[in-house]
Amino acid sequence: SKMTTIRSPIILQNKSSHPLTFFFSPKQAPGVATMKPSVRITVPAGGISAVPLGYTNNCSISLVPVLEGSAADSLTPSNNSINLDQITHLPDPVVFSCDNKSSGKHGVYLIGKVDVDTTTFSKERCFQATLSIYPPMMLSNLLPVDARFTVEFQDSRFESKSLVIKSGDTTEVYEQNPQSVLRMSVSGLSGFVEGVFICPARPLSARPVEQSRLQLIDSKREKLDVVVEMACTPSQELVFYTPYWLINKTRLPILYSPDGNRMAAGPSEMPGPDGKYFFSSNRIAVRVPECSKWSKPFSIEAIGTSGVLEIPRGDAPDLVTQPYGIKVSCYLAEGKFKRTKDERSMIK
């Protein structure tokens, strides 16, 4: 038996976490008296749909996201449409912008990327193109605590976008133009003042992962470096994390120092048992509040190592000669937090 497969040469793929509505606007074909009607297709979050046969040529396409919390029809279809006849010659990637009809409300952006498969159907001298749509920016909070991220827009007519991202979560931001300078702040961390991060405009083409630093200052004017990892996939992906977590399993109130001379930057209150104290120095000294002398600084860089540290119980001679024995182990944090090393201290 023979099998005939009818397929569309153009596939739509939604790489965002919100539904996308695509609008197809046919053009009048030469020598044809009637024109096909305009149609729309909604592709669910993470979904795939084929462009209807008959709409893959002599047709332009625009789109709009269906965002939670947005009033119905508050966003216009993208200002820029693409001609499906030229889909294999589009700039890579292409930025779509959708205006907001509500006064004072910011519009949104989307990024489109075309991948052309010329191998699968090479015998038929055909191709299949996939138009994938991505959110313009993705923020990942890999700090051990929830934090507030505020994106400030260059156009002063619009209010900044502020959102709380829970520890370990990733949030899509649609209001940031991926071709513009990014200015944002991080706040809501106990004991720290707001920190500001500025990222210059960069090409949207694929590039190696880059790292930058966001500096936070606590109430003692001590500084903590937060790593900002930036990638283009083609979404602008920003991941915020600290190089080290200090986890106190001793049930003693342990204080931390990067050099044995001063307190490390930290929250206004020490974390409770098993709480995570974030840290950016690769060396550390410790002591208990009853003792004024820090331990000798030691490295916390080598994963999989452990050792025993002795620290005095206090300043009195009898307390110095009867120190606490603290076991210190270095691990790599698990799962999505694997960029961070955690130091666990336990009574030996």
Coordinates of C-alpha atoms in Angstrom, one line a residue:
S1 CA 0.0 0.0 0.0
K2 CA 1.1 3.6 -0.5
M3 CA 0.9 6.3 2.1
T4 CA 0.6 10.0 1.3
T5 CA 1.5 12.5 3.9
I6 CA 0.3 16.1 3.6
R7 CA 2.2 18.5 5.8
S8 CA 2.5 22.2 6.3
P9 CA 6.0 23.6 5.5
I10 CA 5.8 26.0 8.4
I11 CA 5.4 25.1 12.1
L12 CA 4.7 27.5 15.0
Q13 CA 6.3 26.7 18.3
N14 CA 5.4 28.5 21.6
K15 CA 8.4 28.6 23.9
S16 CA 6.8 30.8 26.5
S17 CA 4.6 29.9 29.5
H18 CA 1.6 31.9 28.1
P19 CA -0.7 31.2 25.2
L20 CA 0.1 33.0 21.9
T21 CA -2.5 34.1 19.3
F22 CA -1.2 34.3 15.7
F23 CA -3.1 36.4 13.1
F24 CA -2.8 35.4 9.4
S25 CA -3.5 38.2 6.9
P26 CA -3.7 36.9 3.3
K27 CA -2.6 39.1 0.4
Q28 CA -4.4 39.4 -2.9
A29 CA -2.8 36.9 -5.3
P30 CA -2.2 38.0 -8.9
G31 CA -5.0 36.8 -11.2
V32 CA -7.2 35.6 -8.3
A33 CA -10.6 37.3 -7.9
T34 CA -11.3 36.4 -4.3
M35 CA -9.0 36.5 -1.3
K36 CA -8.8 34.0 1.5
P37 CA -10.3 35.2 4.8
S38 CA -8.1 36.3 7.7
V39 CA -7.7 33.6 10.4
R40 CA -6.2 33.4 13.9
I41 CA -4.7 30.4 15.7
T42 CA -4.0 30.3 19.5
V43 CA -1.1 28.0 20.4
P44 CA -1.0 27.0 24.1
A45 CA 2.0 27.5 26.3
G46 CA 4.7 25.1 25.2
G47 CA 2.6 24.0 22.3
I48 CA 3.1 23.4 18.6
S49 CA 0.8 24.1 15.7
A50 CA 1.1 24.0 11.9
V51 CA 0.4 27.0 9.7
P52 CA -2.8 26.1 7.8
L53 CA -2.3 25.0 4.2
G54 CA -3.1 27.8 1.9
Y55 CA -1.7 30.4 4.4
T56 CA 2.0 29.6 4.0
N57 CA 2.5 32.0 1.1
N58 CA 1.0 35.3 0.0
C59 CA 0.3 35.9 3.7
S60 CA 1.7 37.9 6.6
I61 CA 1.6 36.9 10.2
S62 CA 1.5 38.9 13.5
L63 CA 1.0 37.8 17.0
V64 CA 0.1 38.7 20.6
P65 CA 0.6 36.9 24.0
V66 CA -2.3 36.1 26.3
L67 CA -0.9 37.2 29.6
E68 CA -2.4 36.5 33.0
G69 CA -3.9 39.6 34.7
S70 CA -4.1 41.5 31.4
A71 CA -7.6 42.8 30.3
A72 CA -8.9 41.0 27.3
D73 CA -7.8 42.7 24.1
S74 CA -5.6 45.2 26.0
L75 CA -2.6 44.4 23.8
T76 CA -2.6 45.0 20.1
P77 CA -1.2 42.5 17.6
S78 CA 2.5 43.0 17.0
N79 CA 3.4 46.2 15.2
N80 CA 5.7 44.3 12.9
S81 CA 4.4 41.4 10.9
I82 CA 6.5 38.9 8.9
N83 CA 5.9 37.8 5.3
L84 CA 5.7 34.0 5.3
D85 CA 7.0 33.9 1.8
Q86 CA 10.3 35.2 3.2
I87 CA 10.5 33.1 6.4
T88 CA 13.8 31.5 5.5
H89 CA 15.4 34.9 5.0
L90 CA 14.3 36.6 8.2
P91 CA 16.8 38.3 10.5
D92 CA 17.8 35.9 13.3
P93 CA 16.2 36.5 15.7
V94 CA 13.4 39.0 15.1
V95 CA 11.8 41.1 17.8
F96 CA 8.0 41.6 17.9
S97 CA 6.4 44.5 19.9
C98 CA 2.8 44.8 21.0
D99 CA 1.4 48.1 22.2
N100 CA -0.8 48.3 25.3
K101 CA -4.1 50.2 24.6
S102 CA -4.4 51.2 28.3
S103 CA -3.0 54.6 29.2
G104 CA 0.3 54.4 31.1
K105 CA 0.6 50.7 30.6
H106 CA 3.8 49.3 29.0
G107 CA 3.6 47.2 25.9
V108 CA 5.3 43.8 25.6
Y109 CA 7.9 42.2 23.4
L110 CA 8.5 38.7 22.0
I111 CA 11.5 37.1 20.2
G112 CA 11.1 34.9 17.1
K113 CA 13.7 32.5 15.9
V114 CA 13.4 30.5 12.6
D115 CA 15.0 27.1 12.2
V116 CA 14.9 25.5 8.7
D117 CA 15.1 21.8 8.2
T118 CA 16.5 21.1 4.7
T119 CA 17.6 17.5 5.4
T120 CA 14.5 15.5 6.3
F121 CA 12.7 16.3 3.0
S122 CA 15.8 16.8 0.8
K123 CA 14.7 14.1 -1.6
E124 CA 11.5 16.1 -2.3
R125 CA 13.6 19.3 -2.6
C126 CA 11.4 20.7 0.2
F127 CA 12.0 22.3 3.5
Q128 CA 10.2 22.7 6.8
A129 CA 10.6 25.9 8.8
T130 CA 9.8 26.2 12.5
L131 CA 9.1 29.7 13.9
S132 CA 9.7 29.5 17.6
I133 CA 8.5 32.4 19.9
Y134 CA 10.4 33.2 23.1
P135 CA 9.8 35.6 26.0
P136 CA 12.2 38.6 25.8
M137 CA 13.7 38.1 29.3
M138 CA 13.8 35.4 32.0
L139 CA 14.9 36.0 35.6
S140 CA 16.0 33.2 37.8
N141 CA 16.4 33.7 41.6
L142 CA 18.9 31.1 42.8
L143 CA 19.5 33.0 46.1
P144 CA 18.5 31.0 49.2
V145 CA 15.8 33.5 50.0
D146 CA 12.9 35.2 48.1
A147 CA 13.8 38.6 46.6
R148 CA 12.1 41.5 44.8
F149 CA 13.3 42.4 41.3
T150 CA 12.4 45.7 39.8
V151 CA 13.0 46.5 36.1
E152 CA 13.2 50.2 35.3
F153 CA 12.2 51.3 31.8
Q154 CA 14.0 53.9 29.7
D155 CA 10.7 55.5 28.8
S156 CA 9.7 57.6 31.8
R157 CA 6.0 57.5 30.8
F158 CA 5.8 54.0 32.2
E159 CA 6.1 52.7 35.8
S160 CA 8.8 50.2 36.6
K161 CA 7.9 46.5 36.7
S162 CA 8.4 45.0 40.2
L163 CA 7.9 41.4 41.1
V164 CA 8.8 39.0 43.9
I165 CA 10.5 35.8 42.8
K166 CA 10.7 33.0 45.2
S167 CA 13.9 31.2 45.8
G168 CA 14.5 28.6 43.0
D169 CA 11.9 30.1 40.7
T170 CA 12.1 31.6 37.2
T171 CA 9.8 34.4 35.9
E172 CA 9.3 35.7 32.4
V173 CA 9.4 39.5 31.9
Y174 CA 7.6 40.7 28.7
E175 CA 7.9 44.5 29.2
Q176 CA 11.7 44.7 28.7
N177 CA 12.9 45.5 25.2
P178 CA 15.6 42.9 24.6
Q179 CA 17.5 45.4 22.4
S180 CA 17.7 48.1 25.1
V181 CA 19.9 48.8 28.1
L182 CA 18.6 46.8 31.1
R183 CA 18.5 48.6 34.5
M184 CA 17.1 46.7 37.4
S185 CA 17.4 46.5 41.2
V186 CA 17.2 43.7 43.7
S187 CA 15.7 44.3 47.2
G188 CA 13.8 42.7 50.0
L189 CA 16.8 40.9 51.4
S190 CA 16.9 41.2 55.2
G191 CA 19.7 43.4 56.4
F192 CA 20.7 44.6 52.9
V193 CA 20.0 47.8 51.0
E194 CA 18.8 47.7 47.5
G195 CA 21.4 46.8 44.8
V196 CA 21.3 48.1 41.2
F197 CA 22.4 46.1 38.2
I198 CA 22.9 47.6 34.7
C199 CA 23.4 45.5 31.6
P200 CA 24.3 47.3 28.3
A201 CA 22.3 46.5 25.2
R202 CA 23.8 43.4 23.5
P203 CA 23.1 41.6 20.2
L204 CA 20.5 38.9 20.5
S205 CA 22.5 36.4 18.5
A206 CA 23.8 33.3 20.4
R207 CA 26.9 34.0 22.5
P208 CA 28.8 32.3 25.4
V209 CA 27.5 32.6 28.9
E210 CA 28.8 35.8 30.6
Q211 CA 29.1 36.6 34.3
S212 CA 28.8 39.9 36.0
R213 CA 28.4 41.1 39.6
L214 CA 25.7 42.8 41.6
Q215 CA 27.0 44.3 44.9
L216 CA 24.8 44.3 47.9
I217 CA 25.7 46.3 51.1
D218 CA 24.4 45.5 54.5
S219 CA 23.7 47.6 57.6
K220 CA 27.4 47.3 58.7
R221 CA 28.5 48.6 55.2
E222 CA 30.0 45.3 54.4
K223 CA 29.7 44.1 50.8
L224 CA 28.3 40.9 49.3
D225 CA 28.8 40.0 45.6
V226 CA 25.9 38.3 43.9
V227 CA 26.8 36.6 40.6
V228 CA 24.7 37.5 37.6
E229 CA 24.9 34.8 34.9
M230 CA 23.7 36.1 31.5
A231 CA 22.9 34.0 28.4
C232 CA 21.0 34.5 25.1
T233 CA 18.9 31.5 24.1
P234 CA 17.6 33.8 22.4
S235 CA 15.7 35.0 25.4
Q236 CA 17.8 37.2 27.7
E237 CA 18.3 34.8 30.6
L238 CA 19.6 36.3 33.9
V239 CA 20.4 34.0 36.8
F240 CA 21.2 35.5 40.3
Y241 CA 23.1 33.4 42.9
T242 CA 25.9 33.6 45.4
P243 CA 29.0 31.4 45.2
Y244 CA 28.6 30.0 48.7
W245 CA 26.0 29.1 51.3
L246 CA 27.0 28.6 54.9
I247 CA 24.7 26.2 56.7
N248 CA 25.0 26.0 60.5
K249 CA 24.0 22.5 61.8
T250 CA 25.7 22.9 65.2
R251 CA 22.8 24.8 66.9
L252 CA 25.5 27.2 68.2
P253 CA 25.4 30.9 67.2
I254 CA 28.3 31.0 64.8
L255 CA 29.6 34.2 63.4
Y256 CA 31.4 34.5 60.0
S257 CA 34.3 36.6 58.7
P258 CA 35.9 36.7 55.2
D259 CA 39.4 37.4 56.7
G260 CA 39.4 37.0 60.5
N261 CA 39.2 40.8 61.0
R262 CA 35.6 41.8 60.5
M263 CA 32.1 40.4 60.3
A264 CA 30.9 39.1 56.9
A265 CA 28.1 40.9 55.1
G266 CA 24.8 39.2 56.1
P267 CA 21.2 39.5 57.1
S268 CA 20.0 41.6 60.1
E269 CA 19.3 38.3 62.0
M270 CA 21.3 35.1 61.8
P271 CA 19.5 32.3 60.1
G272 CA 18.0 29.6 62.3
P273 CA 19.1 25.9 62.4
D274 CA 19.9 24.7 58.9
G275 CA 19.3 28.2 57.6
K276 CA 21.4 29.4 54.6
Y277 CA 23.8 32.3 55.1
F278 CA 24.9 33.5 51.7
F279 CA 28.6 34.4 51.3
S280 CA 30.9 35.5 48.4
S281 CA 34.5 35.0 49.7
N282 CA 36.3 31.7 49.1
R283 CA 38.0 31.9 52.6
I284 CA 36.3 32.1 55.9
A285 CA 37.0 32.5 59.7
V286 CA 34.5 31.7 62.4
R287 CA 33.9 32.3 66.1
V288 CA 31.1 32.2 68.7
P289 CA 29.7 35.5 70.2
E290 CA 31.3 34.7 73.6
C291 CA 34.8 34.8 72.1
S292 CA 36.4 37.8 70.5
K293 CA 39.1 35.9 68.6
W294 CA 38.4 34.5 65.1
S295 CA 39.7 31.2 63.9
K296 CA 42.4 31.1 61.4
P297 CA 40.9 31.8 57.9
F298 CA 40.5 28.6 55.8
S299 CA 39.5 27.9 52.2
I300 CA 36.0 26.7 51.3
E301 CA 36.7 26.1 47.7
A302 CA 37.4 22.4 47.4
I303 CA 34.2 20.3 46.9
G304 CA 34.0 17.0 48.7
T305 CA 36.5 17.9 51.4
S306 CA 35.9 18.0 55.2
G307 CA 37.9 18.7 58.3
V308 CA 37.7 19.5 62.0
L309 CA 38.1 23.1 63.3
E310 CA 38.6 24.0 66.9
I311 CA 37.2 27.3 68.2
P312 CA 37.4 28.6 71.8
R313 CA 34.2 28.6 73.8
G314 CA 35.0 32.1 75.1
D315 CA 37.8 34.5 76.1
A316 CA 38.3 33.1 79.7
P317 CA 41.5 30.9 79.9
D318 CA 39.5 27.8 80.9
L319 CA 37.2 28.3 77.9
V320 CA 40.1 28.7 75.5
T321 CA 41.6 25.3 76.6
Q322 CA 38.3 23.5 76.1
P323 CA 37.4 24.5 72.5
Y324 CA 34.4 23.3 70.5
G325 CA 35.3 20.8 67.8
I326 CA 33.5 21.8 64.6
K327 CA 33.3 19.5 61.6
V328 CA 33.3 21.5 58.3
S329 CA 32.3 19.9 55.0
C330 CA 32.1 21.3 51.5
Y331 CA 29.3 20.2 49.1
L332 CA 27.9 21.3 45.8
A333 CA 24.3 22.4 46.2
E334 CA 21.7 20.2 44.6
G335 CA 19.4 20.5 41.6
K336 CA 18.9 24.0 40.1
F337 CA 21.2 25.4 42.8
K338 CA 24.2 23.5 41.6
R339 CA 26.2 26.7 40.8
T340 CA 26.6 27.2 44.6
K341 CA 28.8 25.4 47.1
D342 CA 27.5 25.0 50.6
E343 CA 29.6 24.7 53.7
R344 CA 28.0 22.6 56.5
S345 CA 29.3 23.0 60.1
M346 CA 28.5 20.3 62.7
I347 CA 29.6 19.7 66.3
K348 CA 32.2 16.9 66.2

